[in-house]
XYZ file of C-alpha atoms in Angstrom:
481
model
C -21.245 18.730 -14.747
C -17.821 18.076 -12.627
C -17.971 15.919 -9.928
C -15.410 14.796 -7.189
C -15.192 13.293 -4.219
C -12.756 12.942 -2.162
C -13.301 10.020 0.667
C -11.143 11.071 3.671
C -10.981 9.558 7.299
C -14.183 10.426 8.536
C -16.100 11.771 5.709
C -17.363 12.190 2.041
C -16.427 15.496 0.299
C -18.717 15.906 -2.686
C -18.386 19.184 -5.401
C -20.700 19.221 -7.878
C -19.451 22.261 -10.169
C -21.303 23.422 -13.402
C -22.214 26.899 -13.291
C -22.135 27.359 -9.985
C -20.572 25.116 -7.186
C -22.167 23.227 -4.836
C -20.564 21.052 -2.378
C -21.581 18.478 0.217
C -20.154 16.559 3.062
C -21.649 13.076 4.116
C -20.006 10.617 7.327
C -18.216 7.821 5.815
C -20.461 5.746 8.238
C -23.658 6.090 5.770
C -21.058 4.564 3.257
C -19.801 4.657 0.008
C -22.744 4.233 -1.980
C -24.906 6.598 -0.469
C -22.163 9.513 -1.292
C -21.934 7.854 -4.989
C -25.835 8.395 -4.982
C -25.727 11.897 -4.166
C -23.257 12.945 -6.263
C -25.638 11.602 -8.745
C -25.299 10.230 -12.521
C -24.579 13.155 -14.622
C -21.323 14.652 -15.997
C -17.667 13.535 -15.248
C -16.602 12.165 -12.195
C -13.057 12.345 -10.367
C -12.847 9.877 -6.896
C -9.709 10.811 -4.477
C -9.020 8.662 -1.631
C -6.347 7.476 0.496
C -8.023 4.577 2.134
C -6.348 1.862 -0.014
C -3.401 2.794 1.352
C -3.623 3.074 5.131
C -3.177 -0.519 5.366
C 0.595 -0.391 3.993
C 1.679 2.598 5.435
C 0.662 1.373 8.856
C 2.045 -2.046 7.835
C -0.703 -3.974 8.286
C -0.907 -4.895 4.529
C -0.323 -8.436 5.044
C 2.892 -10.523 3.991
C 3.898 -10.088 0.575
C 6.524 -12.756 -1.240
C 8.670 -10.704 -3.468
C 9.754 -12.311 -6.711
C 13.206 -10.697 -8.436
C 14.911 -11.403 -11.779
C 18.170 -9.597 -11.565
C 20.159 -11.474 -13.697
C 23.803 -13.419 -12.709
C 25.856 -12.132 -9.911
C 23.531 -9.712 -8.838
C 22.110 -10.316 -5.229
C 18.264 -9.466 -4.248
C 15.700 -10.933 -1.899
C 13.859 -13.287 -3.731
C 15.879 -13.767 -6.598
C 15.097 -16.370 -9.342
C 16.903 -17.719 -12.314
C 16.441 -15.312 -15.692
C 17.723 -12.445 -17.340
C 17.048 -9.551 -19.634
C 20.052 -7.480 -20.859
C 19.569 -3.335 -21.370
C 18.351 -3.739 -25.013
C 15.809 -6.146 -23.774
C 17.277 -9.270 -24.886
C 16.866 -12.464 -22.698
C 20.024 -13.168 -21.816
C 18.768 -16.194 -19.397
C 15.480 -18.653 -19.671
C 13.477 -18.416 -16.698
C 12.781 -21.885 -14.630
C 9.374 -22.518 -14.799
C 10.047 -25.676 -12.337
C 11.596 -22.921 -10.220
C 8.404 -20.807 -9.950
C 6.450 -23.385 -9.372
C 7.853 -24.620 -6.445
C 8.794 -21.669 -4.753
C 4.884 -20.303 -5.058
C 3.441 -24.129 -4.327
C 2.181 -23.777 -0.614
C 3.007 -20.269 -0.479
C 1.068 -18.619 2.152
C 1.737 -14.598 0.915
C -1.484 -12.223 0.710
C 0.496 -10.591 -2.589
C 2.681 -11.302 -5.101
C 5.582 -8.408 -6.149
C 7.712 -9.825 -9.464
C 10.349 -7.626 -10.786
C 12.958 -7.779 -13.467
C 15.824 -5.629 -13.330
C 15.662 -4.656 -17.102
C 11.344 -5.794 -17.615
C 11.235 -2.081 -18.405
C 12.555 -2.897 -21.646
C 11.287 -6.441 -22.521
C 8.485 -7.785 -19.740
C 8.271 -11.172 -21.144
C 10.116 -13.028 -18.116
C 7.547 -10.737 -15.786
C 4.678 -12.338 -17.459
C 5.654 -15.554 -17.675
C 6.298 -15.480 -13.488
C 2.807 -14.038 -13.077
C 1.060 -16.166 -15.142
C 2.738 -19.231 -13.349
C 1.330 -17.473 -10.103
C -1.832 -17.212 -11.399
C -2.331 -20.703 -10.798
C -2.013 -20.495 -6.982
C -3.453 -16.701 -6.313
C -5.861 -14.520 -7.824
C -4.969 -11.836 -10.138
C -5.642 -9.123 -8.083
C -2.956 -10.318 -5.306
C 0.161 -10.299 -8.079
C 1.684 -6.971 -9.042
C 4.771 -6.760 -11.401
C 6.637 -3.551 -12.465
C 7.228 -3.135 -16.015
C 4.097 -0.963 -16.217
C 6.006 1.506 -13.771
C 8.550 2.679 -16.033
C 11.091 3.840 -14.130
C 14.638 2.409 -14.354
C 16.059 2.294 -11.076
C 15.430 -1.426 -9.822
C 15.416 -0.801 -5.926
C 12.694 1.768 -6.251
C 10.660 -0.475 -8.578
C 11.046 -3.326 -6.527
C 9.754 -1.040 -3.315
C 6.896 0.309 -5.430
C 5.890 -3.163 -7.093
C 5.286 -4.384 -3.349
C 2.891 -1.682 -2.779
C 1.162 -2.248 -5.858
C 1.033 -6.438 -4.139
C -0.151 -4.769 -0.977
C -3.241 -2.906 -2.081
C -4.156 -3.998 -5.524
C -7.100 -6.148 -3.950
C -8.233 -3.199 -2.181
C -8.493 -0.766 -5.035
C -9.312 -2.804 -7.710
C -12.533 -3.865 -4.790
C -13.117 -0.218 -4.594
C -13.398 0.159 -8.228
C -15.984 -2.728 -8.916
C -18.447 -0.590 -6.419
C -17.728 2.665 -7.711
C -17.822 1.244 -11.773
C -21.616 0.019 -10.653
C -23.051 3.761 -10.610
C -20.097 5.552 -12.377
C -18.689 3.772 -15.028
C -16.815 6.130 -16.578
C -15.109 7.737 -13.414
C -11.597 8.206 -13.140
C -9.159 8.500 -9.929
C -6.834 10.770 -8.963
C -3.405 10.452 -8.652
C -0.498 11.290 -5.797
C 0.335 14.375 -8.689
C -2.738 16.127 -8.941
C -3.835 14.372 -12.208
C -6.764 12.086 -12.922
C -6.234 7.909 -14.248
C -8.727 5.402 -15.112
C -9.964 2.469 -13.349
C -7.366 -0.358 -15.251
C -4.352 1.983 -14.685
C -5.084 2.318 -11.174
C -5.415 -1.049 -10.783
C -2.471 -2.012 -13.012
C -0.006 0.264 -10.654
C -2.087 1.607 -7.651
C 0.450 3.413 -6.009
C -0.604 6.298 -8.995
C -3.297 6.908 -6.069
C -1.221 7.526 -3.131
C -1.111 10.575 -1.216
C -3.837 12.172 -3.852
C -5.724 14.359 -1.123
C -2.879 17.101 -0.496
C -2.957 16.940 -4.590
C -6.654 17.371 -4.859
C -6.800 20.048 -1.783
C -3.737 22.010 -3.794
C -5.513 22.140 -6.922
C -9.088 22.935 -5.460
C -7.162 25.669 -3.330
C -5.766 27.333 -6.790
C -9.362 26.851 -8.549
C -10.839 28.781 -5.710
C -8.565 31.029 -5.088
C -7.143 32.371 -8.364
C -3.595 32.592 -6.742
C -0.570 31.197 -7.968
C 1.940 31.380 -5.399
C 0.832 30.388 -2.064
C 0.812 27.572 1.134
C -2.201 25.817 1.197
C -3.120 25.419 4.819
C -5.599 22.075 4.924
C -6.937 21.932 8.465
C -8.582 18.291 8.339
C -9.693 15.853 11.053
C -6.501 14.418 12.068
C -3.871 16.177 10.161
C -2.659 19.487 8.986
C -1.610 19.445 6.049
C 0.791 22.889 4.279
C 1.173 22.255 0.582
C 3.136 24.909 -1.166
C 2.044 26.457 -4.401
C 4.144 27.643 -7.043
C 3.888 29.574 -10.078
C 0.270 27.668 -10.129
C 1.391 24.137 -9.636
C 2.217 22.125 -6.578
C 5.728 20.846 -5.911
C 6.580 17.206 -6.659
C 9.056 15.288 -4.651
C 10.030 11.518 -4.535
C 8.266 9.292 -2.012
C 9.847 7.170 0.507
C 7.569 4.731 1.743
C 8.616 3.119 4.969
C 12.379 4.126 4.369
C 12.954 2.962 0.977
C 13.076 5.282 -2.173
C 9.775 4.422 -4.548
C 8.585 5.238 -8.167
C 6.113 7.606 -6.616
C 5.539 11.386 -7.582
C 3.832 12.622 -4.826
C 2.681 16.234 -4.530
C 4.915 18.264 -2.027
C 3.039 18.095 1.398
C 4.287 18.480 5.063
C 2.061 16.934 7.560
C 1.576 17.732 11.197
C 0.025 15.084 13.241
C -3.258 17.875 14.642
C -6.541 18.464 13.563
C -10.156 19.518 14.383
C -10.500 15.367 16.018
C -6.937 15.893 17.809
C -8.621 14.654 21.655
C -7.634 17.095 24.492
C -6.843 15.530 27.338
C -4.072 16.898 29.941
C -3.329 18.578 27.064
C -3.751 18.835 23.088
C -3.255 15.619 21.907
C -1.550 14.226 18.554
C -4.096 11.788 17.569
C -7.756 10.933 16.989
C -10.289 9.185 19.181
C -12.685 9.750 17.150
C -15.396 12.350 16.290
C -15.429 15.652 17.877
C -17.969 15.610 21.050
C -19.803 18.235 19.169
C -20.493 15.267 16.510
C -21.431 11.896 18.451
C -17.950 11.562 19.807
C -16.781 10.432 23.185
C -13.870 12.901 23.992
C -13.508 16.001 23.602
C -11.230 17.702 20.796
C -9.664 20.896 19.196
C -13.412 21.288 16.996
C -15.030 21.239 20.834
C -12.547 23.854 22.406
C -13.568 26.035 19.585
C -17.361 25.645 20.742
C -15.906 26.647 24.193
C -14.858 29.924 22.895
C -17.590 31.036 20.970
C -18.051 28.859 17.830
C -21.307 27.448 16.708
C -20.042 23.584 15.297
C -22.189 21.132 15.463
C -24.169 20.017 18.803
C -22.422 22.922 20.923
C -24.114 21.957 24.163
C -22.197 18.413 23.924
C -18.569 20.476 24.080
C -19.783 21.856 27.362
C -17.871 19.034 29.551
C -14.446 20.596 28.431
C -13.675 23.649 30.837
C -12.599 27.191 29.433
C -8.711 26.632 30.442
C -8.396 23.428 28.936
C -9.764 24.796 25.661
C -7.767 28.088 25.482
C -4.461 26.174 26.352
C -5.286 23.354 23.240
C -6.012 26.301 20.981
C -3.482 28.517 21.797
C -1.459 25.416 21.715
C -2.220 24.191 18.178
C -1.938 28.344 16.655
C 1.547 28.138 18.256
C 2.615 25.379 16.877
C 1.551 26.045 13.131
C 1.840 29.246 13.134
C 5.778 28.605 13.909
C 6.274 26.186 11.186
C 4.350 28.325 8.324
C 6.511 31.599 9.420
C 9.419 29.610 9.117
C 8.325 28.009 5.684
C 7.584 32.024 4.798
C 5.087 31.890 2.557
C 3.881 35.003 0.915
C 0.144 33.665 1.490
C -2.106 31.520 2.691
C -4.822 29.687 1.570
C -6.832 28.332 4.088
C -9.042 24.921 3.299
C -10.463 22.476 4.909
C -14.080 22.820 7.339
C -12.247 24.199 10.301
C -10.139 27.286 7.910
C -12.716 29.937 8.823
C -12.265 29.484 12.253
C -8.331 28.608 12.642
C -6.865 30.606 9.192
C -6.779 33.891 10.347
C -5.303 33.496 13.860
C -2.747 31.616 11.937
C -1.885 33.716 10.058
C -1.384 36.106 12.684
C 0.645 34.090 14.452
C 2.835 33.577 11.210
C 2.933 37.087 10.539
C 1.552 36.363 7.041
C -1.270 37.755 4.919
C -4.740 35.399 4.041
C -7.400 34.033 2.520
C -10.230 31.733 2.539
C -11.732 31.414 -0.480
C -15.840 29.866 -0.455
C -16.371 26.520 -0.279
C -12.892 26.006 0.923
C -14.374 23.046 3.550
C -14.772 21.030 0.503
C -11.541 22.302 -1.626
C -10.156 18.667 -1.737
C -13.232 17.660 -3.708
C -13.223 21.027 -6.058
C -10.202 20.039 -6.860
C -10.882 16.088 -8.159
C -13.812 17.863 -9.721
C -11.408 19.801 -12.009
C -8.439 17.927 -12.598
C -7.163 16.532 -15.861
C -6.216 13.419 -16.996
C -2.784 13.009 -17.111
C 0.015 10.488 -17.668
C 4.071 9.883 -17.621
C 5.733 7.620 -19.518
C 9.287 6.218 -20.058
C 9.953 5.941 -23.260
C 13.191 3.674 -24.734
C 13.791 3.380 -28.376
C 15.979 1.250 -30.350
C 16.952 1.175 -34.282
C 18.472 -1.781 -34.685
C 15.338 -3.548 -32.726
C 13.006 -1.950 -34.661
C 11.089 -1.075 -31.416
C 10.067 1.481 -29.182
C 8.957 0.675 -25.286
C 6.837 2.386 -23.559
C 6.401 1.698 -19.839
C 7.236 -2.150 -20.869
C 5.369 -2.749 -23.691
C 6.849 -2.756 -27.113
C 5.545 -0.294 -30.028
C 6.503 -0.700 -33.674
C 9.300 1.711 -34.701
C 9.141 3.354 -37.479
C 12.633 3.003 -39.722
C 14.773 6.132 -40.220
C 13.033 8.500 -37.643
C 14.839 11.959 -36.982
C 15.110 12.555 -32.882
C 12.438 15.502 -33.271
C 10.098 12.535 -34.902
C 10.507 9.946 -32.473
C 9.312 12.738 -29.895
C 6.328 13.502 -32.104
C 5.344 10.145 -33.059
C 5.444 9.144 -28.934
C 3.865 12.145 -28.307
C 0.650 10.940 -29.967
C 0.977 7.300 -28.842
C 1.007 9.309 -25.376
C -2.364 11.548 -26.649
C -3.732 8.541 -27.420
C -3.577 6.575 -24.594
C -4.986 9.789 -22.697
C -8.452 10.304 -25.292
C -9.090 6.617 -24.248
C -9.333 7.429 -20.761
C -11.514 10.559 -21.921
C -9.111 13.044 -22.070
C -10.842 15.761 -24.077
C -8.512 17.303 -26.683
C -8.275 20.862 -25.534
C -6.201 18.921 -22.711
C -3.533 17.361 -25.034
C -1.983 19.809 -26.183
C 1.408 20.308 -24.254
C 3.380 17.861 -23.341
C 5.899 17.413 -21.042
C 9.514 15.825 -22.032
C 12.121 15.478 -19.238
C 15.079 12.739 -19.155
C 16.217 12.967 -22.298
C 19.177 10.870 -23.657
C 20.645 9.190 -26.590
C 23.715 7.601 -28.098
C 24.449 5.661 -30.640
C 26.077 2.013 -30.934
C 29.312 1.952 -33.065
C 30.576 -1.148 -33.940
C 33.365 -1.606 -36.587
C 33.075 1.968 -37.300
C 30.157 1.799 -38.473
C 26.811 3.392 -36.675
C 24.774 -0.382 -35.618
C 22.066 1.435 -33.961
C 20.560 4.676 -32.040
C 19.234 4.366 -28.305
C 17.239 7.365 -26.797
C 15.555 7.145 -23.670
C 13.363 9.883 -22.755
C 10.176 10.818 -20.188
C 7.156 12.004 -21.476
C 3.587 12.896 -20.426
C 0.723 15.288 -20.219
C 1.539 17.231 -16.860
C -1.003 17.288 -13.797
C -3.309 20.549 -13.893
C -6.501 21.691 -14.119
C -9.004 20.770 -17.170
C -9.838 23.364 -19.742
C -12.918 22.472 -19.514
C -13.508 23.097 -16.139
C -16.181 26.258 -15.528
């Protein structure tokens, strides 16, 4: 058995896929335990969510007191005494006395800490956190080695999401690990992580629904080059497919460049909830009429010309006019942006698709299809994702040691390039079959990045750097039915 869920705005998608699929939809207003209960015990299961993040994309996170180590001469908010050259030697002691005043009487609801070169030795991290973990709990202090990535801005942006919302997930773990504790998240990529390395670096989780609903649209499907069209509550959302994969771009998160490798998504601010007023509106109210709400809404207009969604008699109140202008308004307006995207298909998903896909798509002057159970594609898609995981990956001869996402690995003397890759290739398998990666899953891996030099001093060859990226890509399980 394959399970996801996927816990949107206003409700629950459950798919519960073995040799058939069956899928379920429950109102986030019964709550999170009563969808965990009926997507029952057995088999694997794969949570999506973007709740964890609402909070610090709206900016109502709370204030977070950012903590940098960027070594002399360099000039960054919150800077502190210490350094840590590129080889990962500590080129300056941190001030413990320093640390402790600056975080006695501090009133922040998170903690960010980043070294400029933690990537390669964390030590100086740690010791700032575990000074902080006198005066806040754990789960309000974030630091960035575990990200990987190089490029200090970024990390420093990413590590103060990872402050901002580490409560929240690792609070949303604890009730999901009560009934499932072997479940596993999915990521802003498409791929799945467990519980302590969503918690470690939460921002793996943001953005994971257009991942889920592209991956759910290609299990359904069967097509491999396509725009997903995700007609949800609030949003639209088009996510392009290609050659079988989403695209990945770089996330900016309130204007600043981040770690994050977000599937490719454009979002436009209408959905079935979007309230008609005057006119077609570009927010949410709440639910459609036809479902408890107070205002009438695209879902309702539908109703008005012909559907049959929900309490129908409760759309009445909006007149015919109204409801032809907010439809023909929101076909117009996506219909222009997918022709000018040209896709050669569509995929429509999402519980409104039957209903809004293939005016769309005549609009767009493009061919499509809705494949069954495309209401519930986002959670198809957690269902059968695979694990996966990206690494950076530093070596050094002379050290002796090889770092992977900041923490140090024994390296083995006189390794050949080509043996360095395999040998991190199964430290990388590893880590993946102890999240429960099955082994028909691991094995291809992905290497991208790839440098290396070597240090000459006197003539003479002193030592051999190679930095590299490496990972098992995002996908779908082999496993999966």
């Amino acid at each position: 058995m394959f399970t996801g869920i996927d816990i949107g705005g206003t409700n629950t998608d459950i798919a519960l896929i073995d040799d058939d699929i069956r899928t379920i939809k429950v109102p986030n207003s019964k709550g999170l335990e009563h969808a965990l209960q009926m997507a029952g015990a057995g088999g694997r299961l794969a949570v999506s969510t973007s709740q964890p993040l609402n909070a610090m994309v709206t900016g109502t996170a709370g204030r977070i007191r950012t903590i940098t180590i960027p070594g002399p001469g360099l000039v960054y908010g919150g800077a502190v005494k210490g350094a840590v050259g590129p080889r990962g030697d500590i080129l300056e002691p941190v001030d413990t006395e320093e640390i402790e005043n600056l975080l006695r009487g501090c009133r922040a609801d998170g903690i960010a800490i980043a070294g400029k070169f933690s990537v390669r030795n964390p030590v100086q991290e740690e010791i700032v956190r575990d000074i902080a973990r006198l005066f806040f709990d754990d789960e309000q202090i974030a630091i960035s080695s575990p990200l990987g990535g190089l490029n200090f801005p970024a990390r420093i942006a990413t590590t103060r999401i990872n402050a901002g919302i580490k409560v929240k997930v690792a609070t949303l773990s604890d009730r999901i690990r009560k009934t499932h504790q072997d479940s596993l998240f999915v990521t802003s990529d498409g791929g799945l992580c467990g519980h302590d390395r969503a918690i470690e670096n939460p921002s793996l989780l943001y953005h994971s629904s257009p991942a889920t609903v592209a991956l759910g649209a290609k299990y359904l499907s069967k097509k491999k080059d396509c725009l997903v069209v995700d007609i949800g509550g609030t949003t639209t959302d088009l996510v392009p497919i290609k050659d079988g994969k989403p695209i990945l771009e770089t996330l900016f998160v309130q204007g600043k460049r981040t770690l994050i490798q977000a599937v490719s998504a454009e979002t436009i601010p209408l959905g079935g909830d979007s309230c008609i007023r005057d006119e077609l509106m570009q927010f949410r109210s709440g639910n459609a009429r036809a479902f408890g709400g107070a205002e009438p809404t695209l879902t309702d207009a539908l109703n008005v010309l012909g559907a049959d969604i929900g309490d129908t008699s409760r759309s009445c109140c909006l007149d015919l006019k109204k409801a032809e202008d907010a439809y023909r308004e929101y076909i117009e307006t996506l219909g222009g942006i997918i022709h000018h995207m040209d896709p050669v298909l569509i995929v429509g998903a999402g519980f409104l698709a039957p209903y809004l896909i293939p005016d769309l798509a005549d609009e767009a002057r493009v061919r499509f299809y809705v494949p069954d159970h495309a209401g519930s594609a986002n959670a198809v898609g957690a269902a059968v994702s695979r694990i996966s995981i990206s690494v950076h990956a530093h070596a050094d001869s002379q050290r002796g040691v090889l770092t992977l996402n900041g923490i140090d690995h024994p390296l083995p003397l006189g390794m050949s390039d080509d043996d360095l890759l395999l040998h991190t290739g199964e430290l990388v398998r590893t880590m993946a079959r102890n999240e429960g990666a099955p082994q028909e899953d691991l094995h291809e891996l992905v290497t991208s990045q790839y440098s290396a030099y070597n240090v000459v001093r006197g003539g003479r060859v002193q030592a051999r750097i190679t930095d590299f990226v490496i990972g098992i890509a995002p996908g779908i399980t082999a496993e999966a039915p």
